[in-house]
Amino acid sequence: MTKRIFFFLVMIAATLNAQNTRSWVASSGLDTNDCTRPNPCRTFDRAISVSNDGAEVVVMDSAGYGPTTIFKAIQIIAPRGVHAAIAPTTGTAIQSQGAATGIAFLTSGSLYVESCTISRFTNGITATVPEPGTLIVRDSEVSDNALDGIRFQSSIGTVTASIEDTLIVKNGNFGLVAQTSFGNLRVMARNVTAVNNGYQYLASTDSSGTTIELTLESSSGIGSGTTEYGLRAGAASGAMTTVRVSNSTITANAFGVTTFGAGTTNILGRGNNTVEGNGTGNVFTGTYSGK
């Protein structure tokens, strides 16, 4: 299976003096070019700098296109069979010049991540959104990051997120974490596999008046049987966390399904799940039925 690998730090903001609605990069390109298809650039940095907000950067062939920081809404597109790498300026490891996060979504708007492998950062993907926003992750792998694999965190308004067909494995702290301090968060995880993370899945509201809804569909949380949490959810006093689980498996964790906090926390199973083989916590707090 061909993997298109992008390692980048994403920050969406206003842009100045851009011109292209679609820019092109190629292994034979030059950064003195205008990044059009007949005259492609050599690096993502140059292509993004001459692109409008919301533009596409298209990769023409397999090569390394340099680390980049993105300050606008951009799609980086690698056709199937093309390997577009972002490598450090020195050394052999693939990373984002020592950046703490592979992909960071820091403001309102939308971010779409597809067919990416994000590995060996402090955090893989983080969405710390101060305003309403949307994040979609599809067909990706987030692994071997020191702390969190994917972290969604809202502070104002409502943030929605969707994760589909994604592997989250061997991250030191959380695999997938949904957390809010002031706003509301809605997360849908479908066909997600979380394996051997410190916590496979965590949903937590930290202040009164906030809500989180996390839905796991056809997903799994698998540990090594030592210290991992499969699915953990909690709410501060006056807050509410709701987790719905359908057609999913939680097994081989030290703690399977657990709750915490003084608020209202519900972890609901649809009756078609497998929750067994964990040290403790092999039952949901309640059930729900399909409608």
Coordinates of N, CA and C in Angstrom, one line a residue, residues 66-67 86-98:
G66 N 11.0 19.4 1.7 CA 11.4 20.3 2.8 C 10.4 20.6 3.8
P67 N 10.8 20.9 5.0 CA 9.9 21.2 6.1 C 9.2 22.6 5.8
I86 N 8.5 15.3 3.9 CA 9.1 16.5 4.4 C 10.2 16.1 5.4
A87 N 11.4 16.3 5.1 CA 12.5 15.8 5.8 C 13.3 17.0 6.5
P88 N 14.1 16.7 7.5 CA 14.8 17.7 8.1 C 16.0 18.2 7.2
T89 N 16.5 19.4 7.5 CA 17.6 19.9 6.7 C 18.9 19.1 6.9
T90 N 19.0 18.5 8.1 CA 20.2 17.6 8.3 C 19.8 16.4 9.0
G91 N 20.6 15.4 8.9 CA 20.4 14.1 9.6 C 19.5 13.2 8.7
T92 N 19.2 12.0 9.3 CA 18.5 11.0 8.5 C 17.1 10.8 9.0
A93 N 16.7 11.2 10.2 CA 15.4 11.0 10.7 C 14.4 11.9 10.0
I94 N 13.2 11.4 9.8 CA 12.1 12.3 9.3 C 11.4 13.0 10.4
Q95 N 11.4 14.3 10.4 CA 10.8 15.0 11.5 C 10.5 16.4 11.0
S96 N 10.0 17.3 11.8 CA 9.7 18.7 11.4 C 10.6 19.6 12.1
Q97 N 11.9 19.4 11.8 CA 13.0 20.3 12.4 C 12.8 20.4 13.9
G98 N 12.5 19.3 14.6 CA 12.4 19.3 16.0 C 11.1 19.8 16.6

